């Protein structure tokens, strides 16, 4: 069983900063990409930022220059530093990871699973 638990979130004023963190736990062989998504009321879930196992990053245009994603491969954690927050950043934020876990029933002895965090609310007041 693999799970991801998020921390952070809450209320912040526009222009402020907030840090979200997410830790993956369980019987993990390796983690490929880790990412953050968000879903605002009445909108579809969208990718905010992604980081590969090698540290390459990709950001949504709306957050470039303001958000920074990072990861700690030793502790299987991913962090999203959000600066210069805007009211339109208000959303439920979800972490996501592409996880390989042991599975002796397969020829490769492991399987792949996409795991989501529980979601955490970020509210930016204008």
Coordinates of N, CA, C and O in Angstrom, one line a residue:
X1 N 0.8 -1.2 0.0 CA 0.0 0.0 0.0 C 0.9 1.2 0.0 O 1.8 1.4 0.8
X2 N 0.7 2.1 -1.0 CA 1.4 3.3 -1.1 C 0.5 4.5 -0.9 O -0.6 4.5 -1.4
X3 N 0.9 5.5 -0.1 CA 0.0 6.6 0.1 C 0.9 7.9 0.1 O 2.1 7.9 0.3
X4 N 0.2 9.0 -0.2 CA 0.9 10.3 -0.2 C 0.1 11.2 0.8 O -1.1 11.3 0.6
X5 N 0.8 11.9 1.7 CA 0.1 12.7 2.7 C 0.7 14.2 2.5 O 1.9 14.4 2.5
X6 N -0.2 15.1 2.4 CA 0.1 16.5 2.1 C 0.1 17.3 3.4 O -0.7 17.0 4.4
X7 N 0.9 18.3 3.5 CA 0.9 19.2 4.6 C 1.0 20.7 4.1 O 1.6 20.9 3.0
X8 N 0.5 21.6 4.8 CA 0.5 23.0 4.5 C -0.9 23.5 4.2 O -1.8 22.9 4.7
X9 N -1.0 24.4 3.3 CA -2.3 25.0 2.9 C -2.8 25.9 4.0 O -2.2 26.2 5.0
X10 N -4.0 26.5 3.7 CA -4.6 27.4 4.6 C -4.9 28.7 3.9 O -5.1 28.8 2.7
X11 N -5.0 29.8 4.7 CA -5.3 31.1 4.2 C -4.1 32.0 4.1 O -3.4 32.0 5.1
X12 N -4.0 32.7 3.1 CA -2.9 33.7 2.9 C -3.3 34.9 2.1 O -4.2 34.7 1.3
X13 N -2.8 36.0 2.4 CA -3.1 37.2 1.7 C -2.4 37.2 0.3 O -1.4 36.7 0.1
X14 N -3.1 37.9 -0.6 CA -2.5 38.1 -2.0 C -1.1 38.7 -1.8 O -0.9 39.7 -1.0
X15 N -0.2 38.2 -2.6 CA 1.2 38.7 -2.5 C 2.1 37.9 -1.5 O 3.3 38.1 -1.5
X16 N 1.4 37.1 -0.7 CA 2.1 36.3 0.3 C 2.7 35.0 -0.3 O 2.6 34.8 -1.5
X17 N 3.3 34.2 0.6 CA 3.9 33.0 0.2 C 3.3 31.8 1.0 O 2.8 32.0 2.2
X18 N 3.4 30.6 0.5 CA 3.0 29.4 1.2 C 3.8 28.3 0.6 O 4.1 28.2 -0.5
X19 N 4.0 27.3 1.5 CA 4.8 26.1 1.1 C 3.9 24.9 1.3 O 3.3 24.7 2.4
X20 N 3.8 24.0 0.3 CA 3.1 22.8 0.4 C 4.1 21.6 0.4 O 5.1 21.7 -0.4
X21 N 3.9 20.6 1.2 CA 4.8 19.5 1.1 C 3.9 18.2 1.0 O 2.8 18.2 1.5
X22 N 4.6 17.1 0.5 CA 3.9 15.9 0.3 C 4.9 14.8 0.5 O 5.9 14.8 -0.2
X23 N 4.5 13.8 1.3 CA 5.4 12.6 1.5 C 4.8 11.4 1.1 O 3.6 11.1 1.4
X24 N 5.5 10.6 0.3 CA 5.1 9.3 -0.1 C 5.6 8.2 0.8 O 6.8 8.3 1.3
X25 N 4.7 7.3 1.2 CA 5.2 6.2 2.1 C 4.6 4.9 1.7 O 3.6 4.8 1.0
X26 N 5.2 3.8 2.2 CA 4.8 2.5 1.8 C 5.9 1.7 1.2 O 7.1 2.1 1.3
X27 N 5.6 0.6 0.6 CA 6.6 -0.3 0.0 C 7.0 0.2 -1.4 O 6.3 -0.2 -2.4
X28 N 7.9 1.1 -1.5 CA 8.2 1.8 -2.8 C 9.6 1.4 -3.3 O 10.6 1.3 -2.6
X29 N 9.6 1.0 -4.6 CA 10.8 0.7 -5.2 C 11.5 1.9 -5.8 O 12.7 2.1 -5.6
X30 N 10.7 2.7 -6.5 CA 11.2 4.0 -7.1 C 10.1 4.9 -7.4 O 8.9 4.4 -7.5
X31 N 10.4 6.1 -7.5 CA 9.3 7.1 -7.9 C 9.8 7.8 -9.1 O 11.0 8.4 -9.1
X32 N 9.0 7.9 -10.2 CA 9.4 8.6 -11.4 C 9.0 10.1 -11.1 O 9.4 10.7 -10.2
X33 N 8.2 10.6 -12.0 CA 7.8 12.0 -11.8 C 6.9 12.3 -10.6 O 6.1 11.4 -10.2
X34 N 7.1 13.4 -10.0 CA 6.2 13.9 -8.9 C 5.7 15.2 -9.3 O 6.4 16.0 -10.0
X35 N 4.4 15.5 -9.0 CA 3.8 16.7 -9.5 C 2.8 17.3 -8.5 O 2.4 16.6 -7.6
X36 N 2.4 18.5 -8.8 CA 1.3 19.1 -8.1 C 0.2 19.5 -9.1 O 0.5 20.1 -10.2
X37 N -1.0 19.2 -8.8 CA -2.2 19.7 -9.5 C -3.0 20.5 -8.6 O -2.8 20.6 -7.4
X38 N -3.9 21.2 -9.2 CA -4.9 22.0 -8.5 C -6.2 22.0 -9.2 O -6.3 21.8 -10.4
X39 N -7.3 22.2 -8.4 CA -8.6 22.3 -8.9 C -9.4 23.4 -8.2 O -9.6 23.3 -7.0
X40 N -9.7 24.4 -8.9 CA -10.5 25.5 -8.4 C -12.0 25.2 -8.6 O -12.4 24.4 -9.5
X41 N -12.9 25.8 -7.8 CA -14.3 25.6 -7.9 C -14.8 25.8 -9.3 O -14.5 26.9 -9.9
X42 N -15.5 24.9 -9.9 CA -16.0 25.1 -11.2 C -15.0 24.9 -12.4 O -15.4 25.1 -13.5
X43 N -13.8 24.4 -12.0 CA -12.8 24.2 -13.0 C -12.3 22.8 -13.0 O -12.5 22.1 -12.0
X44 N -11.7 22.3 -14.1 CA -11.1 21.0 -14.1 C -9.7 21.0 -13.4 O -9.1 22.1 -13.2
X45 N -9.3 19.9 -12.9 CA -8.0 19.7 -12.3 C -6.9 20.0 -13.4 O -7.0 19.5 -14.5
X46 N -6.0 20.8 -13.0 CA -4.9 21.2 -13.9 C -3.5 21.0 -13.3 O -3.3 21.0 -12.1
X47 N -2.6 20.7 -14.2 CA -1.2 20.5 -13.7 C -0.6 21.8 -13.4 O -0.7 22.8 -14.2
X48 N 0.0 21.9 -12.2 CA 0.7 23.1 -11.8 C 2.2 23.1 -12.0 O 2.8 24.0 -12.6
X49 N 2.8 22.0 -11.6 CA 4.2 21.8 -11.7 C 4.6 20.3 -11.6 O 3.9 19.6 -11.0
X50 N 5.7 20.0 -12.3 CA 6.1 18.6 -12.4 C 7.6 18.6 -12.2 O 8.3 19.5 -12.7
X51 N 8.1 17.5 -11.6 CA 9.6 17.4 -11.5 C 9.9 15.9 -11.7 O 9.3 15.0 -11.1
X52 N 10.8 15.6 -12.6 CA 11.2 14.3 -12.9 C 12.2 13.7 -11.8 O 12.7 14.5 -10.9
X53 N 12.4 12.4 -11.9 CA 13.4 11.8 -10.9 C 14.8 12.5 -11.0 O 15.5 12.6 -10.1
X54 N 15.1 13.0 -12.2 CA 16.4 13.6 -12.4 C 16.4 15.1 -12.1 O 17.5 15.7 -12.2
X55 N 15.3 15.6 -11.7 CA 15.2 17.0 -11.3 C 14.8 18.0 -12.4 O 14.8 19.2 -12.1
X56 N 14.4 17.5 -13.5 CA 13.9 18.5 -14.6 C 12.5 18.9 -14.2 O 11.7 18.1 -13.7
X57 N 12.2 20.2 -14.4 CA 10.9 20.7 -13.9 C 10.1 21.3 -15.1 O 10.7 21.7 -16.2
X58 N 8.8 21.4 -14.9 CA 7.9 22.0 -15.9 C 6.8 22.6 -15.1 O 6.3 22.1 -14.1
X59 N 6.4 23.8 -15.6 CA 5.4 24.6 -14.8 C 4.3 25.1 -15.8 O 4.5 25.3 -17.0
X60 N 3.1 25.2 -15.2 CA 2.0 25.9 -15.9 C 2.4 27.3 -16.2 O 3.1 27.9 -15.3
X61 N 2.0 27.9 -17.3 CA 2.3 29.2 -17.6 C 1.9 30.2 -16.5 O 2.5 31.2 -16.2
X62 N 0.8 29.9 -15.9 CA 0.2 30.8 -14.9 C 1.0 30.9 -13.6 O 0.8 31.9 -12.8
X63 N 1.9 30.0 -13.4 CA 2.7 30.0 -12.2 C 4.2 30.2 -12.4 O 4.9 30.3 -11.4
X64 N 4.6 30.2 -13.6 CA 6.0 30.3 -13.9 C 6.6 31.6 -13.3 O 6.0 32.7 -13.4
X65 N 7.7 31.5 -12.6 CA 8.4 32.6 -12.0 C 7.9 32.9 -10.6 O 8.4 33.7 -9.9
X66 N 6.8 32.2 -10.2 CA 6.2 32.4 -8.9 C 6.3 31.2 -8.0 O 6.5 31.2 -6.8
X67 N 6.1 30.0 -8.6 CA 6.1 28.7 -7.9 C 7.4 28.0 -8.2 O 7.9 28.0 -9.3
X68 N 7.8 27.2 -7.2 CA 9.0 26.4 -7.4 C 8.7 25.0 -6.8 O 8.3 24.9 -5.6
X69 N 8.9 24.0 -7.6 CA 8.8 22.6 -7.2 C 10.1 22.0 -6.9 O 11.1 22.3 -7.7
X70 N 10.2 21.2 -5.9 CA 11.5 20.5 -5.6 C 11.1 19.1 -5.0 O 10.0 18.9 -4.6
X71 N 12.1 18.3 -4.9 CA 11.9 16.9 -4.3 C 13.1 16.5 -3.6 O 14.2 16.9 -3.8
X72 N 12.9 15.6 -2.6 CA 13.9 14.9 -1.9 C 13.8 13.4 -2.1 O 12.8 12.8 -1.6
X73 N 14.6 12.9 -3.0 CA 14.5 11.5 -3.4 C 14.8 10.5 -2.2 O 14.3 9.4 -2.2
X74 N 15.6 11.0 -1.2 CA 15.9 10.1 -0.1 C 14.6 9.9 0.8 O 14.4 8.8 1.3
X75 N 13.9 11.0 0.9 CA 12.7 10.9 1.8 C 11.4 10.8 1.0 O 10.3 10.8 1.6
X76 N 11.5 10.7 -0.3 CA 10.3 10.6 -1.1 C 9.3 11.7 -0.9 O 8.1 11.5 -0.7
X77 N 9.8 12.9 -0.8 CA 8.9 14.1 -0.6 C 9.0 15.0 -1.8 O 10.0 15.1 -2.5
X78 N 7.9 15.8 -2.0 CA 7.9 16.8 -3.0 C 7.3 18.1 -2.4 O 6.4 18.0 -1.5
X79 N 7.9 19.2 -2.7 CA 7.5 20.5 -2.1 C 7.1 21.5 -3.2 O 7.7 21.5 -4.3
X80 N 6.2 22.3 -2.9 CA 5.8 23.4 -3.8 C 5.9 24.7 -3.0 O 5.1 24.9 -2.1
X81 N 6.8 25.5 -3.4 CA 7.0 26.8 -2.8 C 6.2 27.8 -3.7 O 6.5 27.9 -4.8
X82 N 5.2 28.5 -3.1 CA 4.4 29.4 -3.8 C 4.6 30.8 -3.3 O 4.4 31.1 -2.1
X83 N 5.1 31.7 -4.2 CA 5.3 33.1 -3.9 C 4.4 34.0 -4.7 O 3.9 33.5 -5.7
X84 N 4.3 35.2 -4.3 CA 3.5 36.2 -5.0 C 2.2 35.6 -5.3 O 1.7 35.7 -6.5
X85 N 1.5 35.1 -4.4 CA 0.2 34.4 -4.6 C -0.8 35.4 -5.0 O -0.9 36.6 -4.6
X86 N -1.7 34.9 -5.8 CA -2.8 35.7 -6.4 C -4.1 35.0 -6.0 O -4.2 33.8 -5.7
X87 N -5.2 35.8 -6.0 CA -6.5 35.2 -5.7 C -6.9 34.1 -6.6 O -7.5 33.1 -6.1
X88 N -6.4 34.1 -7.8 CA -6.8 33.0 -8.8 C -6.0 31.8 -8.5 O -6.2 30.8 -9.2
X89 N -5.0 31.8 -7.5 CA -4.3 30.6 -7.1 C -5.2 29.8 -6.1 O -4.8 28.7 -5.8
X90 N -6.3 30.3 -5.7 CA -7.1 29.6 -4.7 C -7.7 28.3 -5.4 O -8.2 28.4 -6.4
X91 N -7.4 27.2 -4.7 CA -7.8 25.9 -5.2 C -7.5 24.9 -4.2 O -6.8 25.1 -3.2
X92 N -8.0 23.7 -4.5 CA -7.5 22.5 -3.7 C -6.3 21.9 -4.5 O -6.4 21.7 -5.7
X93 N -5.2 21.8 -3.8 CA -3.9 21.3 -4.4 C -3.7 19.8 -4.1 O -3.9 19.4 -2.9
X94 N -3.3 19.1 -5.1 CA -3.1 17.6 -5.0 C -1.7 17.3 -5.4 O -1.2 17.7 -6.5
X95 N -1.0 16.5 -4.6 CA 0.3 16.0 -5.1 C 0.0 14.6 -5.8 O -1.0 14.0 -5.5
X96 N 1.0 14.3 -6.6 CA 0.8 13.1 -7.5 C 2.2 12.5 -7.7 O 3.2 13.2 -7.8
X97 N 2.3 11.2 -7.7 CA 3.6 10.5 -7.9 C 3.4 9.3 -8.8 O 2.4 8.6 -8.6
X98 N 4.3 9.0 -9.6 CA 4.3 7.8 -10.4 C 5.3 6.8 -9.6 O 6.5 6.9 -9.6
X99 N 4.6 5.8 -9.0 CA 5.4 5.0 -8.1 C 5.5 3.5 -8.6 O 4.6 3.0 -9.1
X100 N 6.7 3.0 -8.4 CA 6.9 1.6 -8.7 C 7.0 0.9 -7.3 O 7.7 1.3 -6.4
X101 N 6.3 -0.2 -7.2 CA 6.2 -1.0 -5.9 C 6.4 -2.4 -6.2 O 6.2 -2.9 -7.4
X102 N 6.9 -3.2 -5.3 CA 7.2 -4.6 -5.5 C 6.0 -5.4 -5.9 O 4.9 -5.3 -5.2
X103 N 6.1 -6.3 -6.9 CA 5.0 -7.2 -7.2 C 5.6 -8.5 -7.8 O 6.0 -8.5 -9.0
X104 N 5.8 -9.5 -7.0 CA 6.5 -10.7 -7.4 C 5.7 -11.5 -8.4 O 6.2 -12.4 -9.0
X105 N 4.5 -11.1 -8.7 CA 3.6 -11.8 -9.6 C 3.9 -11.4 -11.1 O 3.4 -11.9 -12.0
X106 N 4.7 -10.4 -11.2 CA 5.0 -9.9 -12.6 C 6.5 -10.2 -13.0 O 7.3 -10.4 -12.1
X107 N 6.7 -10.4 -14.3 CA 8.1 -10.7 -14.7 C 9.2 -9.7 -14.2 O 10.3 -10.1 -13.9
X108 N 8.8 -8.4 -14.2 CA 9.7 -7.4 -13.7 C 9.8 -7.3 -12.2 O 10.7 -6.6 -11.7
X109 N 9.0 -8.0 -11.5 CA 8.9 -8.1 -10.0 C 8.5 -6.8 -9.4 O 8.6 -6.6 -8.2
X110 N 8.0 -5.8 -10.2 CA 7.4 -4.6 -9.7 C 6.3 -4.2 -10.6 O 6.2 -4.5 -11.8
X111 N 5.4 -3.3 -10.1 CA 4.3 -2.8 -10.8 C 4.3 -1.2 -10.7 O 5.0 -0.7 -9.8
X112 N 3.6 -0.6 -11.5 CA 3.5 0.9 -11.5 C 2.2 1.3 -11.1 O 1.1 0.7 -11.4
X113 N 2.1 2.4 -10.3 CA 0.9 3.0 -9.8 C 1.0 4.5 -9.7 O 2.0 5.0 -9.3
X114 N -0.1 5.1 -10.1 CA -0.1 6.6 -10.0 C -0.9 6.9 -8.7 O -2.0 6.5 -8.5
X115 N -0.2 7.6 -7.7 CA -0.8 7.8 -6.4 C -1.1 9.3 -6.2 O -0.3 10.2 -6.6
X116 N -2.2 9.6 -5.6 CA -2.6 11.0 -5.3 C -2.7 11.2 -3.8 O -3.0 10.4 -3.0
X117 N -2.4 12.5 -3.5 CA -2.6 12.9 -2.1 C -4.1 13.2 -1.9 O -4.9 13.2 -2.8
X118 N -4.4 13.5 -0.7 CA -5.8 13.7 -0.3 C -6.4 15.1 -0.7 O -7.6 15.3 -0.7
X119 N -5.5 16.0 -1.1 CA -5.9 17.3 -1.5 C -5.9 18.3 -0.3 O -6.2 17.9 0.8
X120 N -5.4 19.5 -0.5 CA -5.3 20.5 0.6 C -5.7 21.8 0.0 O -5.3 22.2 -1.1
X121 N -6.5 22.5 0.8 CA -7.1 23.8 0.3 C -6.1 24.9 0.5 O -5.6 25.1 1.7
X122 N -5.9 25.7 -0.5 CA -5.2 27.0 -0.4 C -6.1 28.1 -0.8 O -6.7 28.1 -1.9
X123 N -6.3 29.0 0.1 CA -7.2 30.2 -0.1 C -6.3 31.4 -0.1 O -5.7 31.7 0.9
X124 N -6.4 32.2 -1.2 CA -5.7 33.5 -1.3 C -6.7 34.6 -1.2 O -7.5 34.7 -2.1
X125 N -6.6 35.4 -0.2 CA -7.5 36.5 -0.1 C -7.0 37.8 -0.8 O -5.8 38.1 -0.7
X126 N -7.9 38.5 -1.5 CA -7.4 39.6 -2.2 C -7.7 40.9 -1.4 O -8.3 40.9 -0.4

